[in-house]
CSV table of C-alpha atoms in Angstrom, one decimal:
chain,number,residue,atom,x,y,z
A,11,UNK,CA,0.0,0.0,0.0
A,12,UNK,CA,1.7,3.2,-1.2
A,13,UNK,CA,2.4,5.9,2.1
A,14,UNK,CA,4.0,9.0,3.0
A,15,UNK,CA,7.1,7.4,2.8
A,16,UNK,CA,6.7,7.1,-0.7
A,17,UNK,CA,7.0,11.3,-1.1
A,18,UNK,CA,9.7,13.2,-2.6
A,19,UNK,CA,8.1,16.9,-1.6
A,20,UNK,CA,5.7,17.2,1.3
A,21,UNK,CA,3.8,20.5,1.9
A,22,UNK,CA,2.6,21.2,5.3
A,23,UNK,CA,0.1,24.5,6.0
A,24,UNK,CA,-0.3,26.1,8.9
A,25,UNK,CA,3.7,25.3,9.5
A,26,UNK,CA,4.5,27.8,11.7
A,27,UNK,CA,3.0,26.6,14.6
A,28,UNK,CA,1.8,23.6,16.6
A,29,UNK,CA,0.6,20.7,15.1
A,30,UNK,CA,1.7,21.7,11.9
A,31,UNK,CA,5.0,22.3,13.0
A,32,UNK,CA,5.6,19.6,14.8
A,33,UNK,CA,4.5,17.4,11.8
A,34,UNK,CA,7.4,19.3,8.7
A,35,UNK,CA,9.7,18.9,12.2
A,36,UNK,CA,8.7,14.8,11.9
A,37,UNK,CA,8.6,14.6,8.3
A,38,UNK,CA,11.6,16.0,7.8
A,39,UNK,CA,13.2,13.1,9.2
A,40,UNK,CA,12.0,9.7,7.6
A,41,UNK,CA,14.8,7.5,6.4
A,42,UNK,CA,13.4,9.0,2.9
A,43,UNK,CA,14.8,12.2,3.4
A,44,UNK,CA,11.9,14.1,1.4
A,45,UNK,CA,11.8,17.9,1.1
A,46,UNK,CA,9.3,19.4,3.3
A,47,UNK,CA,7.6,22.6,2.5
A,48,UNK,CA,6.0,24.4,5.7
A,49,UNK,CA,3.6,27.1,5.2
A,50,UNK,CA,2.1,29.9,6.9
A,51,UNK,CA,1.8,33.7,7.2
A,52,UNK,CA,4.2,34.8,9.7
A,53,UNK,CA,7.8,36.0,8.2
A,54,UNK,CA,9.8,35.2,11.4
A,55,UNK,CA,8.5,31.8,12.0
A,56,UNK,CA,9.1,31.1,8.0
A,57,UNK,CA,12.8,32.3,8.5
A,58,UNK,CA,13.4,30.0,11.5
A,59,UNK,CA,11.6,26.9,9.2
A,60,UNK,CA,14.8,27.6,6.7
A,61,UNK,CA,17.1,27.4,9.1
A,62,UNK,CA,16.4,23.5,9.9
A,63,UNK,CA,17.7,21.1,7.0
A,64,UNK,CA,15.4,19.6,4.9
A,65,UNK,CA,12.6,22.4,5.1
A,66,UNK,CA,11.6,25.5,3.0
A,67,UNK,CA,9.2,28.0,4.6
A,68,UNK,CA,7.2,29.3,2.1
A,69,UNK,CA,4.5,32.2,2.6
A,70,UNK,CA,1.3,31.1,1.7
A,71,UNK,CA,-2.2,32.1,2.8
A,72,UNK,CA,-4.8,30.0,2.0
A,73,UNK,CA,-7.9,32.4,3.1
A,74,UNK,CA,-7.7,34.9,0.4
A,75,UNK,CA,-9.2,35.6,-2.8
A,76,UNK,CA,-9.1,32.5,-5.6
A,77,UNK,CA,-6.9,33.9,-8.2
A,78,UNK,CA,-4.2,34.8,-5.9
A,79,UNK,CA,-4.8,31.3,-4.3
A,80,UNK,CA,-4.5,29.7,-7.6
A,81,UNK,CA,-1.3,31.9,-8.7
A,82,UNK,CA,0.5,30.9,-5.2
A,83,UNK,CA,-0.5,27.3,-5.8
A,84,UNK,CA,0.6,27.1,-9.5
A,85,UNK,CA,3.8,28.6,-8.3
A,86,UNK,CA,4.7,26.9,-5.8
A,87,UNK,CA,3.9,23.5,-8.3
A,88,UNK,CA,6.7,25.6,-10.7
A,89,UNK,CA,9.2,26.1,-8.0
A,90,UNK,CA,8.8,22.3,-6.5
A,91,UNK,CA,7.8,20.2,-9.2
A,92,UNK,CA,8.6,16.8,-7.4
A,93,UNK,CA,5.5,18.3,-4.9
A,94,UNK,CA,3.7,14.9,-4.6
A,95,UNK,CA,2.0,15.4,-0.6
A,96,UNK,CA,-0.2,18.3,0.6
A,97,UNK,CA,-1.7,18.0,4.7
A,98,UNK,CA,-4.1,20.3,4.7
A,99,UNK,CA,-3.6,21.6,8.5
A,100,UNK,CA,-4.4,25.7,8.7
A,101,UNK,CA,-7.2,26.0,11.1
A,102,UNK,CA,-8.7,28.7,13.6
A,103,UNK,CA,-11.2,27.9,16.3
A,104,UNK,CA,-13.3,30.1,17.9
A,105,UNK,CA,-15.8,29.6,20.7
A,106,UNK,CA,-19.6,30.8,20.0
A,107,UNK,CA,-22.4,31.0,22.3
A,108,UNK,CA,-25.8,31.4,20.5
A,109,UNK,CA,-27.6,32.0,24.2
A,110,UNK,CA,-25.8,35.4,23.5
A,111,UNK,CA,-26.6,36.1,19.6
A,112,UNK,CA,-26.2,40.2,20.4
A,113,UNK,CA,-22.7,39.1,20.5
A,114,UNK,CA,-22.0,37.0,17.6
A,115,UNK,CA,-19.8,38.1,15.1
A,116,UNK,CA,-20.9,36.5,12.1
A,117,UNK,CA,-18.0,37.7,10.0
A,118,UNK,CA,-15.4,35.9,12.4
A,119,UNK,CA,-18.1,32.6,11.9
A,120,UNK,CA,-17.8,33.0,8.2
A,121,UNK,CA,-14.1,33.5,8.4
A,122,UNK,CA,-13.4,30.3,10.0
A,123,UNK,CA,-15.2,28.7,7.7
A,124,UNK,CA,-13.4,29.7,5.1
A,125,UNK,CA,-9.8,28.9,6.7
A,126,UNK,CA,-11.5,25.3,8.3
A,127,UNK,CA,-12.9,24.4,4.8
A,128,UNK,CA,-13.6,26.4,1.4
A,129,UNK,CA,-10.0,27.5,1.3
A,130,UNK,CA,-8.8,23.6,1.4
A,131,UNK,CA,-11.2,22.5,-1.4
A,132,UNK,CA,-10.1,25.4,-3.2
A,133,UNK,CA,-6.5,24.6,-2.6
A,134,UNK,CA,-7.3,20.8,-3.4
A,135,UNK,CA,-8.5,22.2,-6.4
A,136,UNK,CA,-5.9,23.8,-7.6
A,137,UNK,CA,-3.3,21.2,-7.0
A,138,UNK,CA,-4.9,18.1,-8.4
A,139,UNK,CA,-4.2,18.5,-12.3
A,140,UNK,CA,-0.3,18.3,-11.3
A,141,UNK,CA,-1.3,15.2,-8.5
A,142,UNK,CA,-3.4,13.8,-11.7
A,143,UNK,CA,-0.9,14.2,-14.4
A,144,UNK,CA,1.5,12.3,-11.5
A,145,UNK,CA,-0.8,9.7,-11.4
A,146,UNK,CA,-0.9,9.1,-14.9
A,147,UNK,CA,3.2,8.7,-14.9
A,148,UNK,CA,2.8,5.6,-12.1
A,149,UNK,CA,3.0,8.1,-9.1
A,150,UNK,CA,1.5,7.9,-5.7
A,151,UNK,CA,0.6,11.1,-4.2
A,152,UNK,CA,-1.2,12.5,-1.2
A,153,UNK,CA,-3.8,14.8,-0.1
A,154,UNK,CA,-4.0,14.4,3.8
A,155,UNK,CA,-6.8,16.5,5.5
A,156,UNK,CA,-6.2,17.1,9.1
A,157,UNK,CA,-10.0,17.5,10.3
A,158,UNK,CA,-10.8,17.0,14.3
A,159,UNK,CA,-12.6,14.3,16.2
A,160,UNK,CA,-15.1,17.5,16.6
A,161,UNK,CA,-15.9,16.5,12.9
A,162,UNK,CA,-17.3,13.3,14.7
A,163,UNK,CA,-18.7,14.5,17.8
A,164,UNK,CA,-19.4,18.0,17.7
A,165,UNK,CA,-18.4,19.7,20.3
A,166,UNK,CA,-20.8,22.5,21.7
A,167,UNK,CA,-18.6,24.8,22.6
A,168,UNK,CA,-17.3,25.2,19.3
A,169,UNK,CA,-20.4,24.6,17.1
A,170,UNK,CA,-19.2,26.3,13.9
A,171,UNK,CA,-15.5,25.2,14.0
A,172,UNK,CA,-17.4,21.7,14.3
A,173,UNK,CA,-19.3,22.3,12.0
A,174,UNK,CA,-16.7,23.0,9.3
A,175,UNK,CA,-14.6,19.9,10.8
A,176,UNK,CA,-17.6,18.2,9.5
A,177,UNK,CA,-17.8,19.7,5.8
A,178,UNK,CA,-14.1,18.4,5.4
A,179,UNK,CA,-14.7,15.2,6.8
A,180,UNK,CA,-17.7,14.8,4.4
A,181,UNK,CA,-15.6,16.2,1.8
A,182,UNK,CA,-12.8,13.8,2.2
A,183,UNK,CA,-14.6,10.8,2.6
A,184,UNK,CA,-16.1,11.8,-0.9
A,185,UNK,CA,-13.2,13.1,-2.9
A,186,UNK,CA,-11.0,9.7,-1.1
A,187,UNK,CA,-14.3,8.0,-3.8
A,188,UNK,CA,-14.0,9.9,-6.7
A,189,UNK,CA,-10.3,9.4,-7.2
A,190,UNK,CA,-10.7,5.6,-5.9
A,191,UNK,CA,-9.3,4.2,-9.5
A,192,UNK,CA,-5.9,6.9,-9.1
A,193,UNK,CA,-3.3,7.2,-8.1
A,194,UNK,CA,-4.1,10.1,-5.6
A,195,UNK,CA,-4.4,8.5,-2.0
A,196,UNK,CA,-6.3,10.7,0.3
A,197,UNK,CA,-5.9,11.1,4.0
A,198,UNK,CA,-7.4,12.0,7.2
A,199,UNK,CA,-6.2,12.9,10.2
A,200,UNK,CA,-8.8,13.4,13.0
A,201,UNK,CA,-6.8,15.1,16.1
A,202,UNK,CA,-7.8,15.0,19.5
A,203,UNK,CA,-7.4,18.1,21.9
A,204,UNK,CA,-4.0,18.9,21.6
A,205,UNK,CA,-1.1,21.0,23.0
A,206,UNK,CA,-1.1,24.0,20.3
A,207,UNK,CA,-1.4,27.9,20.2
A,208,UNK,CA,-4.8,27.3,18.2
A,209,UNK,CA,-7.1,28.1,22.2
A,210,UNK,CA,-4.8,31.4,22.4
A,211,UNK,CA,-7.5,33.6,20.4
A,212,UNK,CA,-10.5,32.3,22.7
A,213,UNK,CA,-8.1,32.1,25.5
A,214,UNK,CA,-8.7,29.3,27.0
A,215,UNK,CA,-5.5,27.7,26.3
A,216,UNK,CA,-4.8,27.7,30.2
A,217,UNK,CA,-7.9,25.8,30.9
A,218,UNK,CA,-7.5,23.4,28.1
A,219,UNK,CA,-3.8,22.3,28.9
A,220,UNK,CA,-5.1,20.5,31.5
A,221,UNK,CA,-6.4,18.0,29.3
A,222,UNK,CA,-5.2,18.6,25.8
A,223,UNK,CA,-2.9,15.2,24.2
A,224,UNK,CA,1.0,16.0,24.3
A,225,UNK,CA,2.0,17.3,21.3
A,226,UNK,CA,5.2,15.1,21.0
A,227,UNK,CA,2.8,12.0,22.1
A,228,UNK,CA,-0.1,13.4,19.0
A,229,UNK,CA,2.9,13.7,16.5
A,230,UNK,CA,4.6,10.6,16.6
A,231,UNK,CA,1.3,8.8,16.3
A,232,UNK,CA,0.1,10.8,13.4
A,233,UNK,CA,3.6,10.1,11.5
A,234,UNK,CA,2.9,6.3,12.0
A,235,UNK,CA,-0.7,6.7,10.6
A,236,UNK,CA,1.2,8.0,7.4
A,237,UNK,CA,3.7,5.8,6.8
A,238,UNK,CA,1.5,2.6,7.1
A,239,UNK,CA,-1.0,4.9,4.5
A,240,UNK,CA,-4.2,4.4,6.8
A,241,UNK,CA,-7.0,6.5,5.3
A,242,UNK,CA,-8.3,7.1,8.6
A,243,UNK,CA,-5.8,8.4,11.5
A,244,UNK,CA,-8.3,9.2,14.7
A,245,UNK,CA,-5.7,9.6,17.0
A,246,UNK,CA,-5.8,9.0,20.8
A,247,UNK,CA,-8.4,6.9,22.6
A,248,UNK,CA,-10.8,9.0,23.2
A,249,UNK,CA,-11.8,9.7,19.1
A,250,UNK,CA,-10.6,6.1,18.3
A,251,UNK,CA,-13.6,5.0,20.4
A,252,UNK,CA,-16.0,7.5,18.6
A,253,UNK,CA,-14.4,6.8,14.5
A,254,UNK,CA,-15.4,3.1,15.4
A,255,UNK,CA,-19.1,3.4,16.8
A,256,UNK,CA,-19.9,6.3,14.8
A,257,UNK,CA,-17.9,6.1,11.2
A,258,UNK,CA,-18.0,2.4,10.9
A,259,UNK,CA,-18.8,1.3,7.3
A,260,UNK,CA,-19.2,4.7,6.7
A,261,UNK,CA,-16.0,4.9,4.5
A,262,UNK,CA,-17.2,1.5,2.1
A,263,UNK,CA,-20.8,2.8,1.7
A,264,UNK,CA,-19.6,6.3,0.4
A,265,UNK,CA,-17.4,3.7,-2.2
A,266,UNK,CA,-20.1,1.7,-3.2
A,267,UNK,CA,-22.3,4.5,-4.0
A,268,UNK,CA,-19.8,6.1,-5.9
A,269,UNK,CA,-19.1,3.5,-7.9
A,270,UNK,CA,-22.8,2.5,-8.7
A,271,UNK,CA,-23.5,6.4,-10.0
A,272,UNK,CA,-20.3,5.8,-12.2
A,273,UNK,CA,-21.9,2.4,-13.7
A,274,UNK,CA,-25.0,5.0,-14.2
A,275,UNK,CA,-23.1,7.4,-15.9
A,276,UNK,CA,-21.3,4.9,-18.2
A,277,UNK,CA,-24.7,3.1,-19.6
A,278,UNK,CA,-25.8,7.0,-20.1
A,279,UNK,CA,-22.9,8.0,-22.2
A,280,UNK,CA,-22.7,4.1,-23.9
């Protein structure tokens, strides 16, 4: 079963920080040696990313307008044409409470929508004719969604982040169908609560840390999720639990019905 360790040029988003980090940090060192690519926004965190071997920081901000996301994507393609792995982790996560709606912002809700999912269907988007036209040549690549076991079980707290958890679950469950007979393998990992700067804009990172999943403990189980090339990567107990009582068959239904719309299509065209 092709894996991660089958990349030549991994691209990470979100890079700067956290989970994100910690993953071009990991990747950076399988007995491959591929060439990771960490994204984000901020210029100093980007500097200190080229100052570790093996890893480029690149600016790139998924949550703007399409052309410019489509220009930065078809660049980047230009500039690392070996690019065979995308992980799909820029998130923000905001707390919401709709017993209050006076004090709702709704453009901060459609905002992190955007970031959580339209921006990474876009960017999917984009980058698929190059992960296609790899396929074609006898290629395996990768398009790894990092969603949340939120996208599972919602969490209350956090309805809209959940919510948009959700969409990309859906999302990847059906694009992992479409491109079933490719050579483009795609991914999900489902994080639990873990150590990261993503709490620090509701602040409630010091609350949190009493429970969240170390992030050295999350990492190094993500990484082996990758390199056996599991579709499905719920990491710790807790959403492990949930995946299997609540996502069981889920993944072969989603298949099968794919499949029988494409036997449709084909006696429709014949």
């Amino acid at each position: 079963m092709p894996s991660v360790d089958d990349s030549k040029c991994i691209l990470v988003t979100g890079a700067t920080s956290g989970i994100g980090r910690a993953l071009a940090l990991a990747l950076a060192k399988l007995p491959s040696h591929p060439r990771v690519i960490g994204t984000g926004r901020r210029k100093e965190r980007l500097e200190e990313l080229n100052k570790i071997d093996g890893i480029h920081g690149v600016p790139l901000d998924l949550n703007t307008d399409l052309d410019t996301l489509k220009k930065s994507t078809e660049d980047l393609i230009i500039r690392f044409p070996d690019l065979d792995t995308v992980i799909l982790n820029a998130g923000i996560q905001r707390e919401v409470h709709f017993k209050k709606p006076q004090e709702i912002n709704l453009p901060d809700l459609i905002e992190e929508i955007g970031v959580n999912y339209t921006s990474n269907v876009a960017f999917i988007t984009y980058v698929l004719p190059h992960f296609l036209k790899l396929s074609a040549q006898g290629r395996p690549s990768f398009i790894v969604t990092v969603t949340s076991g939120l996208a599972i079980l919602p969490g209350s707290f956090v309805p809209n982040y959940s919510a948009s958890k959700a969409a990309l679950h859906n999302f990847s469950l059906s694009l992992r169908a479409q491109l079933h007979d490719t050579n483009v393998h795609v991914l999900e990992l489902i994080p639990p609560l873990v150590e990261s700067e993503l709490h620090d804009v509701s602040g409630t990172t010091e609350i949190l840390s009493k429970f969240w999943m170390p992030l050295d403990d999350f990492t190094k189980e993500a990484v082996q999720g990758f390199r056996k090339g599991d579709h499905n990567i719920p990491v710790g107990v807790t959403w492990k639990d949930s995946f299997e009582k609540y996502e069981q068959g889920k993944e072969e239904a989603v298949l099968e019905m794919q499949k029988r719309m494409e036997s449709v299509w084909t006696r429709e065209r014949s």
